[in-house]
CSV table of C-alpha atoms and ligand atoms in Angstrom, one decimal:
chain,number,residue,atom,x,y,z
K,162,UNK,CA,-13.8,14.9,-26.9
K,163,UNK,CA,-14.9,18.5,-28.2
K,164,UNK,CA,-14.6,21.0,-25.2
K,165,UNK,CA,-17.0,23.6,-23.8
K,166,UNK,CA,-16.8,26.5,-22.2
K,167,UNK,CA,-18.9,24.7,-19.2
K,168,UNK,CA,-15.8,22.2,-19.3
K,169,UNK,CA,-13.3,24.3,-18.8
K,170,UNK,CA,-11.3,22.8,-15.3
K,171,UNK,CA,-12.4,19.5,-15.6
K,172,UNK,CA,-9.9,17.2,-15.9
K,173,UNK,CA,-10.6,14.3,-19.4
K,174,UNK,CA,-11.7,12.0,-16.3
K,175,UNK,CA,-13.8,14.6,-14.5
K,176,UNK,CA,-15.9,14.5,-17.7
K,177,UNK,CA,-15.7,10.6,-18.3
K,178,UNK,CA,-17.1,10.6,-14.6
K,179,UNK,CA,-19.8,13.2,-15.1
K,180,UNK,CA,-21.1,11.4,-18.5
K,181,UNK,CA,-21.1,8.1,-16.6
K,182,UNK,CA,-23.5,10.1,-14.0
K,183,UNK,CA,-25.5,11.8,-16.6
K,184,UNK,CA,-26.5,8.3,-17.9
K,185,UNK,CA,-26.2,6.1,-15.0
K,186,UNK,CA,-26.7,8.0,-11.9
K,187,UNK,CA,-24.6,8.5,-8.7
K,188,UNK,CA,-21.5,6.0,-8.7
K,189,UNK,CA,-20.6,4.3,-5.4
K,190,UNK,CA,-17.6,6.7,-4.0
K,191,UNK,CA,-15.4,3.0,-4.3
K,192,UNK,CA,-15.8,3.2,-8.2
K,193,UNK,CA,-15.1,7.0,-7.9
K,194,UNK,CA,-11.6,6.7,-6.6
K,195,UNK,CA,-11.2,3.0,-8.2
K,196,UNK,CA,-11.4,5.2,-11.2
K,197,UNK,CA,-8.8,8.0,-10.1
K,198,UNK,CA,-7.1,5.3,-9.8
K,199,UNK,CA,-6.9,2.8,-12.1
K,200,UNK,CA,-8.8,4.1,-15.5
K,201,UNK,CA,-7.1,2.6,-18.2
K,202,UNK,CA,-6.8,6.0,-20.0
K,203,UNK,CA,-6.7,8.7,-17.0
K,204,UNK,CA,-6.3,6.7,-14.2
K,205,UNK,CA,-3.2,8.3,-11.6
K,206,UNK,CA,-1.3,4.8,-11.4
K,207,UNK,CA,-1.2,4.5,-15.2
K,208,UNK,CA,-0.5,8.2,-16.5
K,209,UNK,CA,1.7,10.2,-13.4
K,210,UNK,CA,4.9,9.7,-11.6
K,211,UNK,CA,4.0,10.0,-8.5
K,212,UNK,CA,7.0,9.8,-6.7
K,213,UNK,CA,9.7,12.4,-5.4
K,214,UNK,CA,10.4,15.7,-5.4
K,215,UNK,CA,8.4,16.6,-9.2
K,216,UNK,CA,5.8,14.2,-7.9
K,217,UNK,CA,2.8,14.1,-5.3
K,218,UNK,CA,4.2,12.2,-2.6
K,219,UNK,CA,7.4,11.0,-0.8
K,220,UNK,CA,8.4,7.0,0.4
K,221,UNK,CA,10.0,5.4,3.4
K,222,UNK,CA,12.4,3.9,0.6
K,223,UNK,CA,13.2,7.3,-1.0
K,224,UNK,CA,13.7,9.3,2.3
K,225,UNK,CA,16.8,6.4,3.2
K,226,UNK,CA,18.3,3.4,1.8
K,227,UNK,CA,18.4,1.9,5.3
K,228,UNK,CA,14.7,1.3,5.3
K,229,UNK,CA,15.3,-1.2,1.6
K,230,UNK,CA,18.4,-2.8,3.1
K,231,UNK,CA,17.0,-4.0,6.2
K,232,UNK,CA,14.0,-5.5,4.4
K,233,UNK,CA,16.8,-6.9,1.8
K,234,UNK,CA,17.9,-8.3,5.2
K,235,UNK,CA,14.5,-9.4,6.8
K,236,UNK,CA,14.0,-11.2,3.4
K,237,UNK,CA,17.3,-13.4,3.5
K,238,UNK,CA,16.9,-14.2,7.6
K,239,UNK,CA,12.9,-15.3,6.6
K,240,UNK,CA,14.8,-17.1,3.6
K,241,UNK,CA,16.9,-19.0,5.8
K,242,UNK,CA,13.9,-20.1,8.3
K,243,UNK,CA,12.4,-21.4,5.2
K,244,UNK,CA,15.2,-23.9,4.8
K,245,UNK,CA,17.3,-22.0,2.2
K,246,UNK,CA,14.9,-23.3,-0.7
K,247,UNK,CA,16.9,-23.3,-3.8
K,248,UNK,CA,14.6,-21.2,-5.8
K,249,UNK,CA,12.3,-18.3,-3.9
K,250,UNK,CA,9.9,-15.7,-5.6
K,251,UNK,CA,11.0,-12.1,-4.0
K,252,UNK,CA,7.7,-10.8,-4.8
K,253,UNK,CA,7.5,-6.6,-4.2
K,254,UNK,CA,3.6,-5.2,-4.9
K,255,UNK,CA,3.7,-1.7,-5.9
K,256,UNK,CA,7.8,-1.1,-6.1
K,257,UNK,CA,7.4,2.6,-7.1
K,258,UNK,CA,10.4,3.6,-8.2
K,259,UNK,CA,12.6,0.3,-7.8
K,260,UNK,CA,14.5,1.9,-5.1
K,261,UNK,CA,13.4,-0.6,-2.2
K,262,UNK,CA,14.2,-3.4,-4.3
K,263,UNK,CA,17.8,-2.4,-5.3
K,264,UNK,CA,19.0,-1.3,-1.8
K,265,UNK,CA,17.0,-4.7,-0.7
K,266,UNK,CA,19.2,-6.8,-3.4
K,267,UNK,CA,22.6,-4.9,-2.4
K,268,UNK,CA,22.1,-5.8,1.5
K,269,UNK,CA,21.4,-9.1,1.0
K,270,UNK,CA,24.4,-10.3,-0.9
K,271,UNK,CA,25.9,-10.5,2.6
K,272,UNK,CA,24.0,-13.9,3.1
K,273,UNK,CA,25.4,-16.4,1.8
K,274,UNK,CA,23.4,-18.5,-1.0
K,275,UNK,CA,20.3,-16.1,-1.0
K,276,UNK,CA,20.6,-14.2,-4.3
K,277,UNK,CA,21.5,-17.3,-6.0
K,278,UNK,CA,18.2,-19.1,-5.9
K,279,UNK,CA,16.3,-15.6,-6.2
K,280,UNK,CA,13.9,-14.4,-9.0
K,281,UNK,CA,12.7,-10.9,-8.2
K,282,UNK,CA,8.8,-10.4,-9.3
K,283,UNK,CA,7.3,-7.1,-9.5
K,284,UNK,CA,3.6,-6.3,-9.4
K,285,UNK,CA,3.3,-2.8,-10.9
K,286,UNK,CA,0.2,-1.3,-12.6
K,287,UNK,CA,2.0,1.6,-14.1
K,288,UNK,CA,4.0,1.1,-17.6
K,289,UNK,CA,5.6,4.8,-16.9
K,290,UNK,CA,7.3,3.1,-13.2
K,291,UNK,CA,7.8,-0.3,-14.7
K,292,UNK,CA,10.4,1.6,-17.0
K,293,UNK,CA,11.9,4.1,-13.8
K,294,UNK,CA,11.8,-0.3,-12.0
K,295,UNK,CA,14.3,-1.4,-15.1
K,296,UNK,CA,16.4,1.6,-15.0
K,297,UNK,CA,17.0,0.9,-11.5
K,298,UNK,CA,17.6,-2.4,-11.6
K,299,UNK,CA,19.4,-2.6,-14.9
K,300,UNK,CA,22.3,-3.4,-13.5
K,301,UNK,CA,20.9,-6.2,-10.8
K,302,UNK,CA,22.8,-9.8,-11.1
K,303,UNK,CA,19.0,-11.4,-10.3
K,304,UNK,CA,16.3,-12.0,-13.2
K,305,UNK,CA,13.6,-9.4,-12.8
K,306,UNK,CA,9.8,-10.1,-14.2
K,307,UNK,CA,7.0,-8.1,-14.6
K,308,UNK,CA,3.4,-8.8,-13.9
K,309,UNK,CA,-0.2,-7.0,-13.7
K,310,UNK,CA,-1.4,-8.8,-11.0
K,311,UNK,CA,0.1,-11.2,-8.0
K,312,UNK,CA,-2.3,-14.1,-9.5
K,313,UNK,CA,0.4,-13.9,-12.3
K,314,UNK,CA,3.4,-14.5,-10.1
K,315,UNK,CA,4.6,-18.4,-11.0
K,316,UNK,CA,4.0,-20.4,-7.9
K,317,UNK,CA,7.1,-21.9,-5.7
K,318,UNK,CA,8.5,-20.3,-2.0
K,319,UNK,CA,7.9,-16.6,-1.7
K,320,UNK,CA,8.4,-13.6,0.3
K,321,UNK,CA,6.5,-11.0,-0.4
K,322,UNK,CA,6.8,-6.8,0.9
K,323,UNK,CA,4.1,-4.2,0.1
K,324,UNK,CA,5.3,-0.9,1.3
K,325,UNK,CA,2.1,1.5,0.7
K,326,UNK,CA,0.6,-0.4,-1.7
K,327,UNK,CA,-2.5,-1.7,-0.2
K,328,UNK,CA,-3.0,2.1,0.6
K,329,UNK,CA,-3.9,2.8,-2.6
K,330,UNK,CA,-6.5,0.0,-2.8
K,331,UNK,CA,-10.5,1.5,-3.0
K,332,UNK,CA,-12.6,1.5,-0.1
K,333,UNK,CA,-15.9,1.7,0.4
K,334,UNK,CA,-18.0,4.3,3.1
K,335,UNK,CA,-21.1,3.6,4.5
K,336,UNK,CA,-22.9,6.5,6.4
K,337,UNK,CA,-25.5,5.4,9.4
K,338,UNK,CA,-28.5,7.1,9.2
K,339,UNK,CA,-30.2,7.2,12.6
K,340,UNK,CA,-33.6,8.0,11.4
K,341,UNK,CA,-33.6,4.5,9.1
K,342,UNK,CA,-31.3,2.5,11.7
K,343,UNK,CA,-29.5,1.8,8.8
K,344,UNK,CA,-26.4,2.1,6.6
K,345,UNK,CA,-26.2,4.0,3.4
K,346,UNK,CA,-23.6,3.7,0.5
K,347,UNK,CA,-21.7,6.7,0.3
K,348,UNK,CA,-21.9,7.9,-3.4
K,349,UNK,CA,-20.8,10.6,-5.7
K,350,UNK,CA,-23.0,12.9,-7.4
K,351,UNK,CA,-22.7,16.0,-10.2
K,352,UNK,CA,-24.4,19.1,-9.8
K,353,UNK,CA,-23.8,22.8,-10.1
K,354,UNK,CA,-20.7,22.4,-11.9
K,355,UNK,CA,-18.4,20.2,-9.4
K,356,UNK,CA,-18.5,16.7,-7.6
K,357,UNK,CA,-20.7,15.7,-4.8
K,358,UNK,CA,-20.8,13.4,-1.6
K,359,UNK,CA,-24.0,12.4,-1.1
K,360,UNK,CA,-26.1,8.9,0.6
K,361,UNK,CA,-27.5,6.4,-1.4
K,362,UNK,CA,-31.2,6.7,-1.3
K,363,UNK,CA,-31.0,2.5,-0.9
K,364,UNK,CA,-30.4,1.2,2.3
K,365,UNK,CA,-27.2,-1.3,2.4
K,366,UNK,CA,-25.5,-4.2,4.3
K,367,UNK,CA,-21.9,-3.2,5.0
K,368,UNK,CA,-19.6,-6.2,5.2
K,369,UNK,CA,-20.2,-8.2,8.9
K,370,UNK,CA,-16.4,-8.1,9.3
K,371,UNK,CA,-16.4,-4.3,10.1
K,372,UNK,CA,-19.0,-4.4,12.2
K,373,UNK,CA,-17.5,-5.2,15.3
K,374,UNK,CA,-17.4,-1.5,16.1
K,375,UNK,CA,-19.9,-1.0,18.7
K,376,UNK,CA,-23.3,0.8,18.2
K,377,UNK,CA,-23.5,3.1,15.6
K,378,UNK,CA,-24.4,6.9,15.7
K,379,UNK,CA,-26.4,8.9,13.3
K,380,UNK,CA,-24.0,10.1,10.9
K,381,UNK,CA,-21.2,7.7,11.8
K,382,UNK,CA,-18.9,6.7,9.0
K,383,UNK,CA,-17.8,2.8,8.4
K,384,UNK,CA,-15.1,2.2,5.7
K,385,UNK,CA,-14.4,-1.0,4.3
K,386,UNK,CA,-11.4,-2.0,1.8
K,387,UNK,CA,-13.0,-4.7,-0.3
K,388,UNK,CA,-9.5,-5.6,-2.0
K,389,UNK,CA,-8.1,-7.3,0.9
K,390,UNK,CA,-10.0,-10.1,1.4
K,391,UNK,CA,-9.1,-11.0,-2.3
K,392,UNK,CA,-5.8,-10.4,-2.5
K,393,UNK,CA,-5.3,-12.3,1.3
K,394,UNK,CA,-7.0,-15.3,-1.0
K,395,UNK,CA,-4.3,-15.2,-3.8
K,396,UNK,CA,-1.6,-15.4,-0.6
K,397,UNK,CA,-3.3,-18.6,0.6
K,398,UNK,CA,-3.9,-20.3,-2.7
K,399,UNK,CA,0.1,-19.8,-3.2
K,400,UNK,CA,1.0,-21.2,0.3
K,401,UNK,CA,-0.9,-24.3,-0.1
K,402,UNK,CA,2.1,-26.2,-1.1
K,403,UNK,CA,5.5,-23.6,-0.5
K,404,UNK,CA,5.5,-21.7,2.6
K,405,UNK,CA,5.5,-17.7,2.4
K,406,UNK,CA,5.8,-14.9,4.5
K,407,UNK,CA,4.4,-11.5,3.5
K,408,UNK,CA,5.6,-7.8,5.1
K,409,UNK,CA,3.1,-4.9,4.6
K,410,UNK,CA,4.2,-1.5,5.3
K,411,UNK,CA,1.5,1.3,5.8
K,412,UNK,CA,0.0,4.1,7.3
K,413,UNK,CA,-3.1,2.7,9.2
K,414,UNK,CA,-4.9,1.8,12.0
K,415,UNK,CA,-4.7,-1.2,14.3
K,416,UNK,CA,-8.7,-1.3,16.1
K,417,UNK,CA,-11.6,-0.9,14.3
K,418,UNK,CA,-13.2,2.6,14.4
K,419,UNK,CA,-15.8,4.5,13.1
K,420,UNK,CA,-14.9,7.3,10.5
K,421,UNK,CA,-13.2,8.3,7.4
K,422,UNK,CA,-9.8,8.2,6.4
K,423,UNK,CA,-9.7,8.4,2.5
K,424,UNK,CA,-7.5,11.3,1.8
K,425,UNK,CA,-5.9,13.2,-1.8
K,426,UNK,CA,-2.8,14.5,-2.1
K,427,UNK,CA,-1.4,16.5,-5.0
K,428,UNK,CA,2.2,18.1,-5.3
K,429,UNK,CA,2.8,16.9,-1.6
K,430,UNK,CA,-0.3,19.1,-0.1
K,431,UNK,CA,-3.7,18.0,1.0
K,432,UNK,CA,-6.0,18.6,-1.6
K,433,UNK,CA,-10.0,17.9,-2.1
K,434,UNK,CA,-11.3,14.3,-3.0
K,435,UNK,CA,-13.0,15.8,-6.3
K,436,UNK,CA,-9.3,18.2,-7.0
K,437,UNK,CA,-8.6,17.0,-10.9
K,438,UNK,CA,-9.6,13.6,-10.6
K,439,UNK,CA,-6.9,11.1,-12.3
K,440,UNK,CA,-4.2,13.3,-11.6
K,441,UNK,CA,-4.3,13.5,-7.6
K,442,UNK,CA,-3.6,10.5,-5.6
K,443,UNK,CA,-6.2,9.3,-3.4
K,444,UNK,CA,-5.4,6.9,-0.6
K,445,UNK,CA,-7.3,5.5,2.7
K,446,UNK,CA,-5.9,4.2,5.7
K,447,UNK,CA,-5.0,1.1,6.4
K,448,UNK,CA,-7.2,-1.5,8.3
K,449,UNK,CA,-4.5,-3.5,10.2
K,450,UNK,CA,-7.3,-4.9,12.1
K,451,UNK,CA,-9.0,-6.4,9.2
K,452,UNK,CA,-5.8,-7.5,7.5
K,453,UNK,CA,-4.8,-9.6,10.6
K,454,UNK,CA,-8.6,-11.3,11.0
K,455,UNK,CA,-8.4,-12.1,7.3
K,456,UNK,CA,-4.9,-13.4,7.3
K,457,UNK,CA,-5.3,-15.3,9.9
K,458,UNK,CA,-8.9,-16.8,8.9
K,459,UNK,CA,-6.8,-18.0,6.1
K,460,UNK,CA,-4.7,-20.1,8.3
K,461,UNK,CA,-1.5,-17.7,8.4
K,462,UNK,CA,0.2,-17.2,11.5
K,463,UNK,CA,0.1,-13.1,11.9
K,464,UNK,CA,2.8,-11.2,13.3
K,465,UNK,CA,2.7,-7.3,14.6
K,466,UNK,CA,1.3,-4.4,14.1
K,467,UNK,CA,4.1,-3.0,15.5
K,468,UNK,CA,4.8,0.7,14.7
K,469,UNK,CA,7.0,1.1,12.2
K,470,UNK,CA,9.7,3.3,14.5
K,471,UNK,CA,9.6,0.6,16.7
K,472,UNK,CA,9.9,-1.9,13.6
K,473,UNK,CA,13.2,-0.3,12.7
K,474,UNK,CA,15.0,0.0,15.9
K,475,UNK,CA,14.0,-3.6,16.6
K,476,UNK,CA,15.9,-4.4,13.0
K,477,UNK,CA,19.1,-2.6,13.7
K,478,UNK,CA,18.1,0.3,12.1
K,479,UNK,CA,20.4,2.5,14.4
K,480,UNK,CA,23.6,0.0,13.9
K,481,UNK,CA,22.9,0.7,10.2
K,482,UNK,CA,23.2,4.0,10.3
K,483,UNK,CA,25.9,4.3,12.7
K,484,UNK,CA,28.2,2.7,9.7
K,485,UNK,CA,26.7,5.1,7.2
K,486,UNK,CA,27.5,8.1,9.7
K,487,UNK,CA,31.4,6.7,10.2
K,488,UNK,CA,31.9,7.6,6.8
K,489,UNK,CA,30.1,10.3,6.4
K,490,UNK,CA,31.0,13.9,5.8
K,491,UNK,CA,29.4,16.6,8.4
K,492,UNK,CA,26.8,17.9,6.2
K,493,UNK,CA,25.9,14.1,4.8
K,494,UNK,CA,26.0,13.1,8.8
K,495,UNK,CA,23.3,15.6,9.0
K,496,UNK,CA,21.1,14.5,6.2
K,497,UNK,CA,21.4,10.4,7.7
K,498,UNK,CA,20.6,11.3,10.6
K,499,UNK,CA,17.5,13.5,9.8
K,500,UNK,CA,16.2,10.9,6.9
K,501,UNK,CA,16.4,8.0,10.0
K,502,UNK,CA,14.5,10.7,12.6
K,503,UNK,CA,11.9,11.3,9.7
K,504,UNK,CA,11.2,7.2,9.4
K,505,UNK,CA,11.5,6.4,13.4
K,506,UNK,CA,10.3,9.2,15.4
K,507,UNK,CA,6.8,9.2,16.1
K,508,UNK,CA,6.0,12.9,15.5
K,509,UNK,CA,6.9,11.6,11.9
K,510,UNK,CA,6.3,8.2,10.3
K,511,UNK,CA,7.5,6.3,13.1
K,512,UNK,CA,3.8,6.0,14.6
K,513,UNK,CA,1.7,6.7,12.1
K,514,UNK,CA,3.0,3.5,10.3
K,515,UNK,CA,2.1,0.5,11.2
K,516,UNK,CA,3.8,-3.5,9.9
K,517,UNK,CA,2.3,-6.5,10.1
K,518,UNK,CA,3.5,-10.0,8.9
K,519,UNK,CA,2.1,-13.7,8.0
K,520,UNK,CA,3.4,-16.4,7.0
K,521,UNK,CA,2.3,-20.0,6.7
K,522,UNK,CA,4.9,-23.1,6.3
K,523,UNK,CA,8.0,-21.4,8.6
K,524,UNK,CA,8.5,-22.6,12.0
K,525,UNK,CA,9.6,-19.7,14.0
K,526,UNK,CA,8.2,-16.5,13.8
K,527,UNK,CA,10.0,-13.3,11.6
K,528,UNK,CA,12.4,-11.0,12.6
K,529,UNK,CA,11.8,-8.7,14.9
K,530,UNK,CA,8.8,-9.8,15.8
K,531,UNK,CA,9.6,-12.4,18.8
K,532,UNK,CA,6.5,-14.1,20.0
K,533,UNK,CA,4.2,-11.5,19.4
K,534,UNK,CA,1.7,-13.0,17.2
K,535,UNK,CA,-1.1,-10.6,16.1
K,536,UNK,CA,-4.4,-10.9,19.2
K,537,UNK,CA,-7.9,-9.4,18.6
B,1326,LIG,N1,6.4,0.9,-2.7
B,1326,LIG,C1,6.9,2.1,-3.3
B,1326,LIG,C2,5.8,2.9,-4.1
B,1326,LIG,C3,4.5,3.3,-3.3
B,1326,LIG,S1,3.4,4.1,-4.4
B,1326,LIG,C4,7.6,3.0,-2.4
B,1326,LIG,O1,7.5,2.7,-1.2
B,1326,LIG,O2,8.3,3.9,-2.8
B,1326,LIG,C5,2.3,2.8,-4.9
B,1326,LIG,C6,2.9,1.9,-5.9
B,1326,LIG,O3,1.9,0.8,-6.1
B,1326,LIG,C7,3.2,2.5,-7.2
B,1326,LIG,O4,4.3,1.8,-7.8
B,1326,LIG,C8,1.9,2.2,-8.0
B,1326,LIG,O5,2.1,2.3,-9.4
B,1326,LIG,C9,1.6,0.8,-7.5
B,1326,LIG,N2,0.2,0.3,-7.6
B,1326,LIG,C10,-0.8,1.0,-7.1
B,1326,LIG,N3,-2.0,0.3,-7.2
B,1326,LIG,C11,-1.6,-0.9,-7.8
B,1326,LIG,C12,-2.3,-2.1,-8.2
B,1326,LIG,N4,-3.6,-2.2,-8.0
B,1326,LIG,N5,-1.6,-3.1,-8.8
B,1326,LIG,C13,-0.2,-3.0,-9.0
B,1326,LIG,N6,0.5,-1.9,-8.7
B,1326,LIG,C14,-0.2,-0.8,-8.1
């Protein structure tokens, strides 16, 4: 498309998004960052690498290869509680850059029989990681298969991990307005040359579910991630007749609670949610709260939160790296042990992120969890 001077800064989705406004008017702020997102020609997850230290952001995965190898482990223990079926879908949502999955698939050649029966499934939206996911894995002895969606993924036993993925699924905002006693949508606008928050002039009904807050102020922010529900559906259609058990891996929240969490990143700084839309990555906060209630409406039994420091250190994460640090030189001793602080310690990730399990068709519950099923 021809550019103006008026143009100039605008990123080719800033001006697909203004034109839609033109024409349209305001666009729900979901199908704002659904857009960032996800458009087929701009959208962040199809065109960028997000990943490392040329990227936006940094992983659990990346910062140690503990973090993939315990899950590698988690998966073959949940395997084993299964029954060893001979064939099981190892189902990863949003793998990134592969790196999970390969330290996953090295650590769990220690159990006997796993790999064997294995087919690894990746759900990955961007063409430009899918080909970082088969450089990583070229050399993996398990088949490794490609798909858009988790609808795709061939039915059978499955164990499925998410590590901030469901992060990066839209969520709606709905704004009380006292005056009205009511919600409003929160929308984006255009005017005077840049991107605007504003309320939809229509009053709306946010979803009941996330209304167990308490009474709302004026000016109080709800936000809702519509995706879940959904995608918590496609887990129960699968477990009808094979069991499964899901990990998810996030930064979130565990009780529900007014206000807004929806953040951008760009070149591993804060930046603003209209900064050069499609090439900054937008994410929201997990609701923990709502995953559990859905998961477990669905008939899973739900495991967790815990914190994700706690997590690890319930998993061995400290025996793990206790090998690593035996071998070690001094100056690789000191990068072990500050990649395992940054994932454990809870001025770090350790707090801030949050697991939670279900599963549906295994008898006990999943390491590390114990008893502790998931309570409202
Ligand atoms: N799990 C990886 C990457 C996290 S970044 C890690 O921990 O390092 C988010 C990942 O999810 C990327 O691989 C991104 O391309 C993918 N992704 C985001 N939204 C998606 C969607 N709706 N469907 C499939 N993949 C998606």
């Amino acid at each position: 498309m021809p550019s103006d001077a008026s143009d100039s800064g605008l990123t080719p989705l800033a001006l697909k998004l203004r034109r839609a406004i033109a024409e349209r008017g305001p666009i729900p702020l979901h199908d704002y960052m659904a857009a960032c997102l996800y458009d087929p020609e701009h959208g962040y997850y199809r065109k960028r690498n997000p990943l490392g230290r040329g990227g936006d952001f940094i992983t659990a995965p990346e910062i140690s290869q503990v973090f993939g190898e315990l899950i590698g482990l988690w998966a073959a223990q949940v395997w084993v509680q299964m029954g060893q079926p001979r064939h099981v879908r190892l189902i990863e949502l949003g793998p990134g850059r592969g790196t999970l999955m390969a330290d996953a698939l090295r650590a769990a050649r220690v159990v006997p029989g796993f790999l064997q029966g294995t087919a690894v499934h990746l759900v990955e939206s961007s063409e430009m990681l899918r080909e970082t996911q088969k450089a990583t894995l070229a050399r993996s002895s398990v088949s490794v298969q490609w798909h858009d969606d988790l609808t795709q993924v061939p039915e059978g036993p499955a164990i499925v991990i998410a590590n901030e993925f469901l992060d990066c699924l839209p969520v709606r905002q709905f704004v009380f307005d006292g005056a009205a006693k009511a919600w409003r949508e929160r929308v984006v606008t255009f005017s005077d040359g840049d991107f605007r928050l504003a309320r939809s002039a229509h009053v709306a009904q946010p979803p009941s579910k996330a209304v167990s807050h308490g009474a709302p102020q004026d000016g109080d922010i709800l936000e809702h991630c519509p995706g879940i529900a959904p995608l918590v559906a496609t887990f129960a259609a699968r477990s009808a007749d094979a069991p499964l058990a899901a990990l998810a891996i996030d930064y979130g929240y565990t009780k529900p609670a007014f206000g807004e969490t929806l953040q951008a990143v760009r070149h591993h700084k804060f930046a603003g949610l209209f900064d050069a839309p499609g090439q900054t990555d937008l994410t929201a906060h997990v609701d923990f709260a709502l995953l559990a209630h859905v998961a477990q409406d669905a008939g899973f039994d739900v495991f967790g939160p815990l914190t994700m420091g706690e997590w690890l250190l319930r998993l061995g994460v400290e025996a793990r790296a206790n090998q690593l640090l035996a071998r070690a030189s001094a100056e690789e001793a000191r990068a072990i042990a500050q990649s395992i602080a940054r994932l454990v310690d809870p001025a770090q990730m350790g707090t801030l992120f949050k697991v939670l399990s279900w599963t549906r068709g295994i008898s006990d519950p999943p390491p590390p969890f114990g008893g502790q099923g998931w309570k409202e």
